[in-house]
mmCIF file of C-alpha atoms in Angstrom:
data_model
loop_
_atom_site.group_PDB
_atom_site.id
_atom_site.type_symbol
_atom_site.label_atom_id
_atom_site.label_comp_id
_atom_site.label_asym_id
_atom_site.label_seq_id
_atom_site.Cartn_x
_atom_site.Cartn_y
_atom_site.Cartn_z
ATOM 1 C CA GLN A 1 -25.990 25.466 -9.223
ATOM 2 C CA LYS A 2 -24.082 22.224 -8.710
ATOM 3 C CA GLU A 3 -24.893 20.267 -5.555
ATOM 4 C CA VAL A 4 -21.250 20.284 -4.437
ATOM 5 C CA GLU A 5 -18.795 23.043 -5.298
ATOM 6 C CA GLN A 6 -15.055 22.705 -4.872
ATOM 7 C CA ASP A 7 -12.319 25.071 -6.031
ATOM 8 C CA PRO A 8 -10.186 23.033 -8.466
ATOM 9 C CA GLY A 9 -7.003 24.956 -7.636
ATOM 10 C CA PRO A 10 -4.223 24.202 -8.283
ATOM 11 C CA LEU A 11 -2.960 24.980 -4.790
ATOM 12 C CA SER A 12 0.793 25.126 -4.208
ATOM 13 C CA VAL A 13 2.277 25.325 -0.689
ATOM 14 C CA PRO A 14 5.740 24.903 0.873
ATOM 15 C CA GLU A 15 6.522 21.787 2.886
ATOM 16 C CA GLY A 16 5.398 22.145 6.506
ATOM 17 C CA ALA A 17 2.535 24.546 5.724
ATOM 18 C CA ILE A 18 -1.017 24.105 6.980
ATOM 19 C CA VAL A 19 -3.331 23.378 4.071
ATOM 20 C CA SER A 20 -7.024 24.236 4.059
ATOM 21 C CA LEU A 21 -9.300 22.582 1.485
ATOM 22 C CA ASN A 22 -12.977 23.462 1.283
ATOM 23 C CA CYS A 23 -16.294 22.523 -0.285
ATOM 24 C CA THR A 24 -19.722 24.102 -0.235
ATOM 25 C CA TYR A 25 -22.973 22.324 -0.939
ATOM 26 C CA SER A 26 -26.588 23.168 -1.591
ATOM 27 C CA ASN A 27 -28.471 20.052 -0.411
ATOM 28 C CA SER A 28 -29.225 20.442 3.303
ATOM 29 C CA ALA A 29 -30.243 16.751 3.479
ATOM 30 C CA PHE A 30 -26.621 15.544 3.172
ATOM 31 C CA GLN A 31 -25.618 13.646 6.308
ATOM 32 C CA TYR A 32 -22.241 12.077 5.547
ATOM 33 C CA PHE A 33 -19.230 14.102 4.445
ATOM 34 C CA MET A 34 -16.146 12.397 3.047
ATOM 35 C CA TRP A 35 -12.682 13.356 1.936
ATOM 36 C CA TYR A 36 -10.853 11.277 -0.630
ATOM 37 C CA ARG A 37 -7.264 11.610 -1.848
ATOM 38 C CA GLN A 38 -6.482 10.687 -5.437
ATOM 39 C CA TYR A 39 -2.951 10.350 -6.733
ATOM 40 C CA SER A 40 -2.368 10.753 -10.452
ATOM 41 C CA ARG A 41 -3.744 7.840 -12.470
ATOM 42 C CA LYS A 42 -5.028 6.061 -9.338
ATOM 43 C CA GLY A 43 -8.429 5.513 -7.747
ATOM 44 C CA PRO A 44 -9.656 7.733 -4.881
ATOM 45 C CA GLU A 45 -8.598 6.668 -1.373
ATOM 46 C CA LEU A 46 -10.931 7.378 1.549
ATOM 47 C CA LEU A 47 -9.152 9.593 4.094
ATOM 48 C CA MET A 48 -11.954 10.145 6.586
ATOM 49 C CA TYR A 49 -15.635 10.863 6.904
ATOM 50 C CA THR A 50 -17.863 12.753 9.321
ATOM 51 C CA TYR A 51 -21.492 12.215 10.161
ATOM 52 C CA SER A 52 -23.468 15.455 10.545
ATOM 53 C CA SER A 53 -21.720 18.502 12.015
ATOM 54 C CA GLY A 54 -18.519 18.696 14.010
ATOM 55 C CA ASN A 55 -14.842 17.924 13.772
ATOM 56 C CA LYS A 56 -12.880 14.732 13.295
ATOM 57 C CA GLU A 57 -9.132 14.345 13.601
ATOM 58 C CA ASP A 58 -6.854 11.622 12.251
ATOM 59 C CA GLY A 59 -3.158 12.260 12.596
ATOM 60 C CA ARG A 60 -2.242 15.342 10.562
ATOM 61 C CA PHE A 61 -5.730 15.540 9.042
ATOM 62 C CA THR A 62 -8.760 17.326 10.518
ATOM 63 C CA ALA A 63 -12.200 17.393 8.905
ATOM 64 C CA GLN A 64 -14.769 20.016 9.851
ATOM 65 C CA VAL A 65 -18.436 20.230 8.922
ATOM 66 C CA ASP A 66 -20.582 23.329 9.402
ATOM 67 C CA LYS A 67 -24.097 22.337 8.356
ATOM 68 C CA SER A 68 -25.540 25.763 9.125
ATOM 69 C CA SER A 69 -23.240 27.282 6.470
ATOM 70 C CA LYS A 70 -23.259 24.179 4.218
ATOM 71 C CA TYR A 71 -19.471 24.264 4.283
ATOM 72 C CA ILE A 72 -16.902 21.554 4.921
ATOM 73 C CA SER A 73 -13.142 21.743 5.315
ATOM 74 C CA LEU A 74 -10.119 19.483 5.434
ATOM 75 C CA PHE A 75 -6.992 20.751 7.182
ATOM 76 C CA ILE A 76 -3.607 19.154 6.677
ATOM 77 C CA ARG A 77 -0.944 20.056 9.246
ATOM 78 C CA ASP A 78 2.786 19.848 8.578
ATOM 79 C CA SER A 79 2.169 19.129 4.896
ATOM 80 C CA GLN A 80 4.603 16.800 3.124
ATOM 81 C CA PRO A 81 5.506 16.383 -0.556
ATOM 82 C CA SER A 82 3.781 12.974 -0.359
ATOM 83 C CA ASP A 83 0.511 14.857 0.306
ATOM 84 C CA SER A 84 0.646 16.170 -3.283
ATOM 85 C CA ALA A 85 -2.517 14.803 -4.888
ATOM 86 C CA THR A 86 -6.067 15.764 -5.811
ATOM 87 C CA TYR A 87 -8.428 15.985 -2.840
ATOM 88 C CA LEU A 88 -12.080 15.197 -3.492
ATOM 89 C CA CYS A 89 -14.930 15.992 -1.150
ATOM 90 C CA ALA A 90 -18.017 13.780 -1.376
ATOM 91 C CA MET A 91 -21.378 13.732 0.374
ATOM 92 C CA LYS A 92 -24.419 11.530 0.727
ATOM 93 C CA ARG A 93 -27.648 11.114 2.638
ATOM 94 C CA GLY A 94 -28.993 7.771 3.732
ATOM 95 C CA ASN A 95 -28.725 5.148 0.986
ATOM 96 C CA THR A 96 -28.228 7.614 -1.849
ATOM 97 C CA PRO A 97 -25.016 7.591 -3.909
ATOM 98 C CA LEU A 98 -21.975 9.728 -3.250
ATOM 99 C CA VAL A 99 -21.969 13.190 -4.838
ATOM 100 C CA PHE A 100 -18.441 14.438 -5.480
ATOM 101 C CA GLY A 101 -16.879 17.835 -5.901
ATOM 102 C CA LYS A 102 -14.495 18.438 -8.816
ATOM 103 C CA GLY A 103 -11.427 17.980 -6.631
ATOM 104 C CA THR A 104 -8.647 20.370 -5.622
ATOM 105 C CA ARG A 105 -5.155 19.681 -6.961
ATOM 106 C CA LEU A 106 -2.544 20.220 -4.216
ATOM 107 C CA SER A 107 1.226 20.461 -4.658
ATOM 108 C CA VAL A 108 3.498 20.519 -1.606
ATOM 109 C CA ILE A 109 6.910 21.850 -2.573
ATOM 110 C CA ALA A 110 9.997 20.581 -0.703
ATOM 111 C CA GLU B 1 -7.808 -8.500 3.106
ATOM 112 C CA THR B 2 -7.898 -8.131 -0.687
ATOM 113 C CA GLY B 3 -8.617 -4.663 -2.085
ATOM 114 C CA VAL B 4 -10.772 -3.714 -5.050
ATOM 115 C CA THR B 5 -9.292 -4.738 -8.389
ATOM 116 C CA GLN B 6 -10.301 -3.690 -11.898
ATOM 117 C CA SER B 7 -9.441 -4.895 -15.364
ATOM 118 C CA PRO B 8 -8.240 -3.948 -17.839
ATOM 119 C CA THR B 9 -6.061 -0.993 -16.794
ATOM 120 C CA HIS B 10 -6.308 0.771 -20.139
ATOM 121 C CA LEU B 11 -8.480 0.300 -23.173
ATOM 122 C CA ILE B 12 -8.736 1.994 -26.558
ATOM 123 C CA LYS B 13 -11.937 1.540 -28.538
ATOM 124 C CA THR B 14 -13.478 3.019 -31.657
ATOM 125 C CA ARG B 15 -16.725 4.997 -31.670
ATOM 126 C CA GLY B 16 -19.709 2.655 -32.031
ATOM 127 C CA GLN B 17 -17.979 -0.344 -30.462
ATOM 128 C CA GLN B 18 -18.949 -2.061 -27.218
ATOM 129 C CA VAL B 19 -16.802 -2.493 -24.095
ATOM 130 C CA THR B 20 -16.913 -4.579 -20.907
ATOM 131 C CA LEU B 21 -15.072 -3.523 -17.782
ATOM 132 C CA ARG B 22 -14.600 -5.783 -14.762
ATOM 133 C CA CYS B 23 -14.368 -5.277 -11.018
ATOM 134 C CA SER B 24 -13.666 -7.567 -8.074
ATOM 135 C CA SER B 25 -14.964 -6.199 -4.796
ATOM 136 C CA GLN B 26 -13.073 -6.084 -1.507
ATOM 137 C CA SER B 27 -13.364 -9.224 0.591
ATOM 138 C CA GLY B 28 -16.570 -9.145 2.667
ATOM 139 C CA HIS B 29 -18.252 -6.413 0.598
ATOM 140 C CA ASN B 30 -21.512 -7.226 -1.215
ATOM 141 C CA THR B 31 -22.210 -3.869 -2.864
ATOM 142 C CA VAL B 32 -20.506 -2.452 -5.944
ATOM 143 C CA SER B 33 -20.914 1.056 -7.352
ATOM 144 C CA TRP B 34 -19.608 2.278 -10.691
ATOM 145 C CA TYR B 35 -18.491 5.831 -11.398
ATOM 146 C CA GLN B 36 -17.295 7.733 -14.465
ATOM 147 C CA GLN B 37 -14.557 10.317 -13.930
ATOM 148 C CA ALA B 38 -13.871 12.649 -16.847
ATOM 149 C CA LEU B 39 -10.557 14.513 -16.917
ATOM 150 C CA GLY B 40 -10.487 17.306 -14.327
ATOM 151 C CA GLN B 41 -13.857 16.294 -12.835
ATOM 152 C CA GLY B 42 -15.039 14.415 -9.800
ATOM 153 C CA PRO B 43 -16.468 10.899 -10.190
ATOM 154 C CA GLN B 44 -20.104 10.717 -11.338
ATOM 155 C CA PHE B 45 -22.326 7.883 -10.155
ATOM 156 C CA ILE B 46 -23.434 5.454 -12.882
ATOM 157 C CA PHE B 47 -25.214 2.703 -10.890
ATOM 158 C CA GLN B 48 -24.945 0.428 -7.903
ATOM 159 C CA TYR B 49 -25.420 -3.328 -7.525
ATOM 160 C CA TYR B 50 -26.394 -5.011 -4.295
ATOM 161 C CA ARG B 51 -26.800 -8.791 -4.129
ATOM 162 C CA GLU B 52 -26.926 -9.080 -7.926
ATOM 163 C CA GLU B 53 -29.702 -6.474 -8.366
ATOM 164 C CA GLU B 54 -29.396 -2.889 -9.594
ATOM 165 C CA ASN B 55 -29.910 -0.680 -6.552
ATOM 166 C CA GLY B 56 -29.915 2.859 -7.905
ATOM 167 C CA ARG B 57 -28.857 4.540 -11.123
ATOM 168 C CA GLY B 58 -27.447 7.945 -11.988
ATOM 169 C CA ASN B 59 -28.144 10.091 -15.028
ATOM 170 C CA PHE B 60 -26.643 7.763 -17.635
ATOM 171 C CA PRO B 61 -28.389 6.363 -20.764
ATOM 172 C CA PRO B 62 -29.481 2.711 -21.033
ATOM 173 C CA ARG B 63 -26.461 1.855 -23.185
ATOM 174 C CA PHE B 64 -24.612 1.773 -19.849
ATOM 175 C CA SER B 65 -25.557 -1.531 -18.229
ATOM 176 C CA GLY B 66 -24.152 -3.727 -15.533
ATOM 177 C CA LEU B 67 -24.130 -7.063 -13.858
ATOM 178 C CA GLN B 68 -23.162 -8.454 -10.477
ATOM 179 C CA PHE B 69 -22.223 -12.077 -9.948
ATOM 180 C CA PRO B 70 -22.834 -14.371 -6.938
ATOM 181 C CA ASN B 71 -19.252 -13.728 -5.739
ATOM 182 C CA TYR B 72 -20.118 -9.962 -5.808
ATOM 183 C CA SER B 73 -17.742 -9.173 -8.654
ATOM 184 C CA SER B 74 -19.270 -6.901 -11.274
ATOM 185 C CA GLU B 75 -19.186 -5.841 -14.914
ATOM 186 C CA LEU B 76 -19.929 -2.539 -16.585
ATOM 187 C CA ASN B 77 -20.965 -2.738 -20.237
ATOM 188 C CA VAL B 78 -21.146 0.239 -22.542
ATOM 189 C CA ASN B 79 -22.707 -0.122 -26.012
ATOM 190 C CA ALA B 80 -22.442 2.200 -29.007
ATOM 191 C CA LEU B 81 -19.421 4.029 -27.597
ATOM 192 C CA GLU B 82 -19.245 7.785 -28.080
ATOM 193 C CA LEU B 83 -16.213 10.063 -27.901
ATOM 194 C CA ASP B 84 -17.553 11.570 -24.642
ATOM 195 C CA ASP B 85 -17.372 8.138 -23.006
ATOM 196 C CA SER B 86 -13.590 8.586 -22.793
ATOM 197 C CA ALA B 87 -12.930 8.678 -19.041
ATOM 198 C CA LEU B 88 -11.602 6.815 -16.028
ATOM 199 C CA TYR B 89 -14.167 4.228 -14.912
ATOM 200 C CA LEU B 90 -14.047 3.511 -11.214
ATOM 201 C CA CYS B 91 -15.603 0.742 -9.240
ATOM 202 C CA ALA B 92 -16.139 1.022 -5.482
ATOM 203 C CA SER B 93 -17.160 -1.688 -3.062
ATOM 204 C CA SER B 94 -18.911 -1.328 0.277
ATOM 205 C CA LEU B 95 -21.017 -3.161 2.816
ATOM 206 C CA ASP B 96 -24.844 -3.335 2.727
ATOM 207 C CA PRO B 97 -26.233 0.021 1.529
ATOM 208 C CA GLY B 98 -28.663 0.149 4.409
ATOM 209 C CA THR B 99 -26.232 -0.454 7.238
ATOM 210 C CA GLY B 100 -22.509 -0.095 6.722
ATOM 211 C CA GLY B 101 -22.389 1.222 3.180
ATOM 212 C CA VAL B 102 -21.047 4.674 3.966
ATOM 213 C CA GLU B 103 -17.403 3.777 3.413
ATOM 214 C CA GLN B 104 -16.759 3.044 -0.245
ATOM 215 C CA TYR B 105 -13.383 1.720 -1.310
ATOM 216 C CA PHE B 106 -12.294 2.383 -4.851
ATOM 217 C CA GLY B 107 -10.307 0.332 -7.293
ATOM 218 C CA PRO B 108 -7.539 1.825 -9.452
ATOM 219 C CA GLY B 109 -9.889 2.380 -12.385
ATOM 220 C CA THR B 110 -9.957 1.519 -16.073
ATOM 221 C CA ARG B 111 -8.942 4.312 -18.426
ATOM 222 C CA LEU B 112 -11.090 4.116 -21.551
ATOM 223 C CA THR B 113 -10.195 6.085 -24.655
ATOM 224 C CA VAL B 114 -12.720 6.239 -27.506
ATOM 225 C CA THR B 115 -11.362 7.385 -30.877
#
């Protein structure tokens, strides 16, 4: 079992839809939970991160962490064609390196 | 504030050759991590450098080696290239691993093709 599992998609939604992206993980020691956005042929861009459980909101983006279920989510409200990209979840504990999921490819259709 | 830069953008090498990839960290960051991202996969950690010393290594063979310079820029060297080394190589910079190193900022990557 991989430490971090993420459905690779692809996921296709109409403009304006609410998008839900998810990851599960097996290592209960993870403390930090990140979401990165990666456009084609570019490096990943940090969207937001959460420490431990709870929610965090930044504009149209909301990150949720449920440590009891080992499940994290990223919600995108009012999705735009410019949101079309691959979304990577990543996790770490303490000083250890980031462990990434495979990424979910999202297309928002105008 | 200058972001993370990497060079070259693309590279084509032959199996058995050696390659050096370069990374300049974001202003104020003293830690550099290198990742390999195969097509359709998430980035995989290769190693990290903090103040010119290797500070952690992933599951990669010794033919992957690195260096960090006093200005915190870094190099990734790969010897005896194999076809499976074809990937996007990403460098990420961050603050001290022990304090503010949670946020890692990635460069655009170097796409290496081994034929």
